[in-house]
Structures are given as C-alpha cells and as structure tokens.
Amino acid sequence: MTHAEDWNPTVYLNGEWGLLSEARIPVLDRGFIFGDGIYEVVPLYAQADGARLPFRLTQHLARLERSLGKIRIDNPFDDAGWRALIDRAIQENAGPGDALVYIQVTRGVAKRRGHAFPAGITPTAFVMVGQLAFPTDAARARGGVAVTAEDKRWLNCDIKSTSLLGNVLMAQYAAENDALETIQLRDGLLTEGSSSNIWIVKGGVLLGAPRGPRILEGIRYSLIEELAREAGIAFEERDITEAELRSADEIMMSSATKEVMPLTTLDGKSVGDGRPGAVYAALFDAYQRAKAREFELIRNRAKQGA
Ligand code: PDD
C-alpha cells in the first residue's frame, strides 16, 4: 500500500492525464482566486477480484449537476463522460484497498481578477483518486468524540461548493479538541457536521435536520431514510433543538468517507449510555447490505455489457 506522503496518483486535468505532482492550474483560475467551484467525493470499495467500485455514483453525478446549475457553471461532461473519466482514473491508479474519487469543476481561468462571472470562459475539470481508510471496527466500537459550535456559514450550504472556509474552521476546531467532528448549531437548531450529516435518536425515532439551504444534502441522506425503512426504524425529517441534541439517546454522523459512524461523546459528556446504540447498529448493517446489493448490480451490468 502506498504511503500517504508519497501518494502521487495519475490525475485528469483539463483533457490531460499526468502525475498529481506535475498538475498545474493558472493562478487566475476562479477556484484559486474565489473558491468559485463545485466538488464531489465518491467512495470506492475494494472488491475480492481487485477491482474498486464506486458506491452511489449516479446520485453523486446528479448532485454535481445540481450544484453546478445553482452557480451557473456549465457541466463540462454528461454522465457518460464523467463515468469514462472516473473509470480511467480508477484503472490508472489500480492498487489494493478502498479509495475515493475527488471531482472538482471551477468556473475556469479569468483574464483578470474581478468578482462577477467573466464571459466565455471554459470550466476547469479535475479528477483524482485519493486514499481512503474507513473507520476501523475498533473505532466504531468506541464511537467518536464530537464537539459543538455555532454555525457561521452562509445560507447556501446545499451547494457542494469548494468555498469551504467555514467548514475548514469547524474541522480544525474538532482537531484541536481531539474530536472526530464538530456538530454545528444555528439559531439553537442542529444543522450538520463540518463534513458530514448528523442524525440523532430520541425514543427509538431517528431524526434528521430538514433538507434545505442550511445543510448539504448528503448522498447518504436519502440512503439513510431508505435503510431506516428497511430496518423498521421510524424516521422524521424536522428541526432538532439543541436540547434534543444534548439529551439524545444516540448521535451519529454520515458521509462518503465515514459511512454511518456513532458519536458517543458530546462536549465531554456521554451520549446515552456512552456506547454505540441499537439504531446505529441496525443502520450500519443495512448500509453494508445496500453496498453488497449495488456492487452485485454493477457486476451483473458489466457481465451483460461484456
Ligand atoms: N463531505 N455535509 C457536509 C458539509 C459535507 O461536507 C458532507 C460530505 C456531507 C455528507 O455528504 P455525503 O453523504 O454525500 O458524503 C454533509 C465530503 C465527504 C468531503 O467534503 O470530503
């Protein structure tokens, strides 16, 4: 397995394939100057035959299209185009272990610095395979530590924008407090983590903060709704107060890189009995089954196409 420090994948940048260490963008790229871009993180799971398969790629590509639309950047590729690039990125960087695909599209390179959109520029497109280690069984059994902070971000959190300063500061706050995640609250209501959606359990009911401009709707949002239904767990999408968060029986986070992960300490206090709960355990099992089903489908389609 390649070490994190010498990870140097072959990446796609604006029509060219080359080593990450050699990839360059002009400084007037709007992504560099203004954070004027959109991104996606898609998990890749290592299979017994050595292949790496993406999970929920269709949904990630649909969100990419939606995010680009919201900031009026033309999607440089259709679904088939993105899939071809992602397949090639996976092939170019074949190796053992799970991984992720990072996709970024910026508005492109301007001729001069100016806030409003420049006319007639071509979006910058970037695809990279990154390293990924999902939480270990031991980490899952312990559960993660969470801290809380005021959500000070803008009110377009539904756009998966590369303008991530608010999220970066929240992740740094977690790191400085030996926590896995910072749970954000706006006007006394739960929003989300620095890079995850947050779920709580109260009296056997799973609660998620409302979709809308205050949170990024994770690809795992709808998935967790489906998994809850499959596991017979009642689910409600509604405002969650700070008091409800602090008295929750269970808290968990979800993201491409954590799947669903229990949070067993909140601001130094145990959540529930301090151990991962039954709802978490049921969702985690259902998540593994959903992956197995999707990979089976991908394999069958590949066989039919071959
Ligand atoms: N982050 N909310 C925020 C602010 C996020 O950044 C993420 C994911 C999520 C969960 O979305 P999904 O289920 O689609 O991963 C929610 C990715 C992993 C990242 O920025 O690296």
XYZ file of C-alpha atoms and ligand atoms in Angstrom:
327
model
C 0.000 0.000 0.000
C 1.342 3.391 -0.982
C 2.140 5.689 1.908
C 0.118 8.864 2.339
C 3.202 11.058 1.924
C 4.256 9.561 -1.392
C 0.746 9.213 -2.844
C 1.135 10.548 -6.355
C -1.783 9.340 -8.459
C -2.276 9.886 -12.152
C -4.922 12.601 -12.356
C -7.101 14.174 -15.024
C -6.880 17.939 -15.510
C -8.473 19.722 -18.476
C -8.043 16.974 -21.033
C -4.638 15.737 -19.856
C -3.585 12.795 -17.721
C -0.452 13.153 -15.617
C 1.003 12.820 -12.150
C -0.613 14.829 -9.365
C 2.807 16.322 -8.525
C 3.004 17.716 -12.071
C -0.583 19.019 -12.383
C -0.785 22.819 -12.610
C -3.520 25.439 -12.868
C -3.066 29.120 -13.736
C -3.275 31.423 -10.690
C -6.239 33.289 -12.172
C -8.331 30.130 -12.026
C -11.552 31.207 -10.309
C -11.258 28.236 -7.988
C -7.960 29.574 -6.646
C -8.962 33.251 -6.548
C -12.589 32.966 -5.314
C -13.299 29.353 -4.350
C -15.662 29.554 -7.331
C -16.202 25.862 -7.903
C -18.030 22.649 -7.065
C -16.747 19.269 -5.937
C -17.759 15.701 -5.189
C -16.226 12.908 -3.110
C -17.271 9.400 -4.187
C -16.193 6.368 -2.141
C -14.536 3.432 -3.939
C -14.673 -0.017 -2.373
C -12.041 -2.670 -2.935
C -13.541 -5.933 -4.201
C -12.277 -9.502 -3.844
C -11.179 -9.530 -7.515
C -9.005 -6.423 -7.013
C -11.447 -4.017 -8.694
C -12.591 -0.843 -6.953
C -16.273 0.002 -7.308
C -17.945 3.349 -6.646
C -20.985 3.478 -4.370
C -23.966 5.662 -5.347
C -22.115 7.213 -8.292
C -25.359 8.016 -10.127
C -26.511 10.105 -7.163
C -23.129 11.852 -6.802
C -23.151 12.817 -10.502
C -26.721 14.103 -10.184
C -25.707 16.281 -7.200
C -22.692 17.575 -9.154
C -25.059 18.630 -11.958
C -27.413 20.315 -9.453
C -24.615 22.181 -7.658
C -23.115 23.396 -10.955
C -26.569 24.540 -12.076
C -27.096 26.525 -8.876
C -23.941 28.591 -9.510
C -24.418 28.646 -13.289
C -21.319 26.731 -14.359
C -21.895 24.583 -17.458
C -21.278 20.935 -16.649
C -18.255 20.073 -18.806
C -19.375 16.418 -19.172
C -22.550 14.413 -19.288
C -22.969 11.349 -17.083
C -21.281 9.033 -19.590
C -18.368 11.462 -19.909
C -17.823 11.600 -16.146
C -18.142 7.829 -15.844
C -15.499 7.323 -18.541
C -13.100 9.703 -16.740
C -13.751 8.063 -13.369
C -13.256 4.560 -14.823
C -9.974 5.624 -16.367
C -8.819 7.294 -13.119
C -9.555 4.027 -11.279
C -7.677 1.959 -13.903
C -4.685 4.329 -13.956
C -4.345 4.042 -10.184
C -5.099 0.373 -9.648
C -3.994 -0.911 -6.272
C -5.176 -2.555 -3.110
C -7.581 -1.098 -0.575
C -10.520 1.271 -0.551
C -10.121 4.707 -2.117
C -12.148 7.714 -3.229
C -12.677 9.759 -6.350
C -12.436 13.512 -5.949
C -14.018 15.606 -8.714
C -13.728 19.376 -8.967
C -15.086 21.823 -11.524
C -14.314 25.530 -11.302
C -15.669 28.379 -13.387
C -12.333 28.452 -15.223
C -9.409 30.797 -15.741
C -10.167 34.527 -15.957
C -8.074 37.123 -17.779
C -8.098 39.442 -14.770
C -9.336 39.376 -11.211
C -12.934 40.606 -10.912
C -15.756 39.184 -8.825
C -18.545 38.891 -11.415
C -18.504 35.974 -13.864
C -16.161 36.597 -16.823
C -17.786 35.955 -20.200
C -16.861 32.994 -22.349
C -14.502 31.055 -20.100
C -14.134 27.280 -20.053
C -14.633 25.417 -16.773
C -11.613 23.705 -15.230
C -12.224 19.975 -14.663
C -10.168 17.798 -12.311
C -10.475 14.119 -11.330
C -8.219 12.459 -8.760
C -8.201 9.123 -6.967
C -7.470 9.716 -3.288
C -6.622 7.434 -0.415
C -9.343 6.440 1.994
C -9.415 4.409 5.181
C -12.914 3.893 6.552
C -13.235 3.865 10.362
C -11.838 0.654 11.850
C -14.012 -1.807 13.779
C -12.265 -0.677 16.969
C -13.073 2.996 16.261
C -16.692 2.047 15.543
C -16.951 0.042 18.750
C -15.659 3.015 20.785
C -17.617 5.633 18.879
C -16.337 9.092 18.020
C -15.979 12.263 20.048
C -17.986 15.318 18.936
C -17.910 18.956 19.994
C -20.455 21.657 19.184
C -20.066 25.144 17.728
C -22.195 27.924 16.274
C -22.798 27.508 12.529
C -21.488 30.723 10.980
C -21.572 29.666 7.341
C -23.565 31.238 4.521
C -27.104 30.131 3.710
C -26.319 28.188 0.549
C -24.948 25.122 2.320
C -26.951 22.944 -0.088
C -24.398 23.786 -2.800
C -21.368 21.481 -2.628
C -19.007 24.396 -3.146
C -15.226 24.401 -2.823
C -15.643 27.635 -0.789
C -15.195 25.650 2.420
C -13.611 28.117 4.860
C -16.455 27.804 7.367
C -16.215 24.001 7.220
C -12.413 24.116 7.406
C -12.543 26.190 10.615
C -15.043 23.753 12.132
C -12.865 20.743 11.229
C -9.847 22.490 12.765
C -11.869 23.171 15.915
C -12.607 19.429 16.155
C -8.950 18.564 15.587
C -7.804 20.979 18.290
C -10.282 19.410 20.709
C -9.281 15.810 19.909
C -12.711 15.299 18.377
C -13.760 13.497 15.215
C -16.383 16.062 14.242
C -17.837 19.452 15.134
C -21.628 19.488 15.247
C -22.944 22.894 14.223
C -25.985 24.711 15.602
C -27.695 27.706 14.008
C -30.293 29.690 15.983
C -30.458 26.850 18.513
C -31.128 24.186 15.873
C -28.878 21.357 14.701
C -27.533 21.814 11.179
C -24.701 19.414 10.316
C -21.074 18.470 10.882
C -18.049 20.158 9.308
C -18.088 17.480 6.584
C -20.950 15.158 7.491
C -24.672 14.987 8.142
C -25.724 14.416 11.754
C -28.515 12.152 12.997
C -29.964 11.711 16.450
C -32.194 9.065 18.024
C -34.907 10.008 20.547
C -37.176 7.325 21.951
C -36.432 4.945 19.093
C -37.136 7.559 16.384
C -34.344 8.584 14.025
C -34.287 12.351 13.424
C -32.533 14.279 10.645
C -32.312 18.069 10.203
C -34.502 19.349 7.354
C -33.074 19.371 3.843
C -32.700 22.909 2.566
C -30.154 25.720 2.382
C -28.785 25.201 5.910
C -27.244 21.801 5.175
C -25.644 19.870 2.385
C -27.973 17.052 1.495
C -25.529 14.166 1.695
C -25.847 11.315 -0.746
C -26.295 9.323 2.438
C -29.341 11.415 3.461
C -31.821 9.578 1.248
C -29.852 6.383 1.723
C -30.303 6.524 5.495
C -34.022 7.152 5.029
C -34.154 4.003 2.868
C -32.088 1.991 5.337
C -34.283 3.106 8.255
C -37.387 1.983 6.357
C -35.758 -1.351 5.576
C -34.793 -1.824 9.253
C -38.245 -0.789 10.532
C -36.922 2.355 12.256
C -39.250 5.369 12.361
C -37.698 8.436 10.700
C -38.575 12.133 10.924
C -37.027 14.991 8.964
C -37.576 18.021 11.203
C -35.963 20.791 13.216
C -33.855 19.379 16.054
C -33.255 21.654 19.039
C -30.014 21.957 20.959
C -31.789 20.449 23.995
C -32.836 17.423 21.909
C -29.279 17.016 20.642
C -27.881 17.162 24.180
C -30.397 14.628 25.507
C -30.260 12.267 22.514
C -30.133 8.519 23.109
C -27.811 8.187 20.125
C -25.943 10.556 17.803
C -24.327 9.544 14.525
C -22.701 11.100 11.513
C -22.799 10.067 7.860
C -20.550 10.865 4.920
C -18.901 9.252 1.915
C -15.767 8.668 3.981
C -17.343 7.540 7.293
C -20.428 5.668 6.021
C -22.506 5.901 9.204
C -20.467 6.334 12.386
C -21.623 6.597 16.016
C -20.698 9.644 18.105
C -20.636 8.608 21.751
C -19.268 11.741 23.445
C -20.674 15.249 23.010
C -18.837 18.205 24.555
C -17.204 15.871 27.095
C -20.442 14.087 28.138
C -21.539 10.565 27.252
C -24.278 10.242 24.646
C -26.916 7.846 26.048
C -25.049 5.080 27.818
C -21.825 6.126 26.108
C -21.836 3.201 23.687
C -22.917 2.897 20.043
C -26.666 2.276 20.069
C -29.079 -0.230 18.561
C -30.331 2.140 15.840
C -26.756 2.803 14.738
C -26.033 -0.943 14.655
C -29.141 -1.623 12.539
C -28.302 1.208 10.100
C -24.681 0.094 9.797
C -25.768 -3.464 8.929
C -28.336 -2.190 6.437
C -25.626 0.041 4.902
C -23.383 -2.974 4.318
C -26.268 -4.836 2.682
C -27.033 -1.845 0.428
C -23.405 -1.803 -0.722
C -23.448 -5.535 -1.449
C -26.669 -5.131 -3.490
C -25.280 -2.223 -5.515
C -21.957 -3.953 -6.249
C -23.816 -7.052 -7.364
C -25.857 -4.890 -9.747
C -22.719 -3.216 -11.146
C -21.087 -6.624 -11.701
C -24.187 -8.010 -13.421
C -24.430 -4.981 -15.702
C -20.742 -5.307 -16.600
C -21.277 -9.017 -17.422
C -24.260 -8.214 -19.619
C -22.334 -5.454 -21.382
C -19.305 -7.689 -21.952
N -18.234 15.797 2.771
N -22.350 17.867 4.902
C -21.158 18.397 4.565
C -20.877 19.812 4.926
C -20.207 17.622 3.878
O -19.026 18.165 3.519
C -20.504 16.263 3.574
C -19.541 15.366 2.843
C -21.759 15.756 3.962
C -22.175 14.327 3.652
O -22.388 14.163 2.287
P -22.190 12.737 1.561
O -23.057 11.775 2.267
O -22.594 12.987 0.161
O -20.693 12.375 1.681
C -22.655 16.593 4.618
C -17.247 15.116 1.940
C -17.050 13.679 2.311
C -15.969 15.935 1.949
O -16.083 17.156 1.918
O -14.879 15.353 1.956
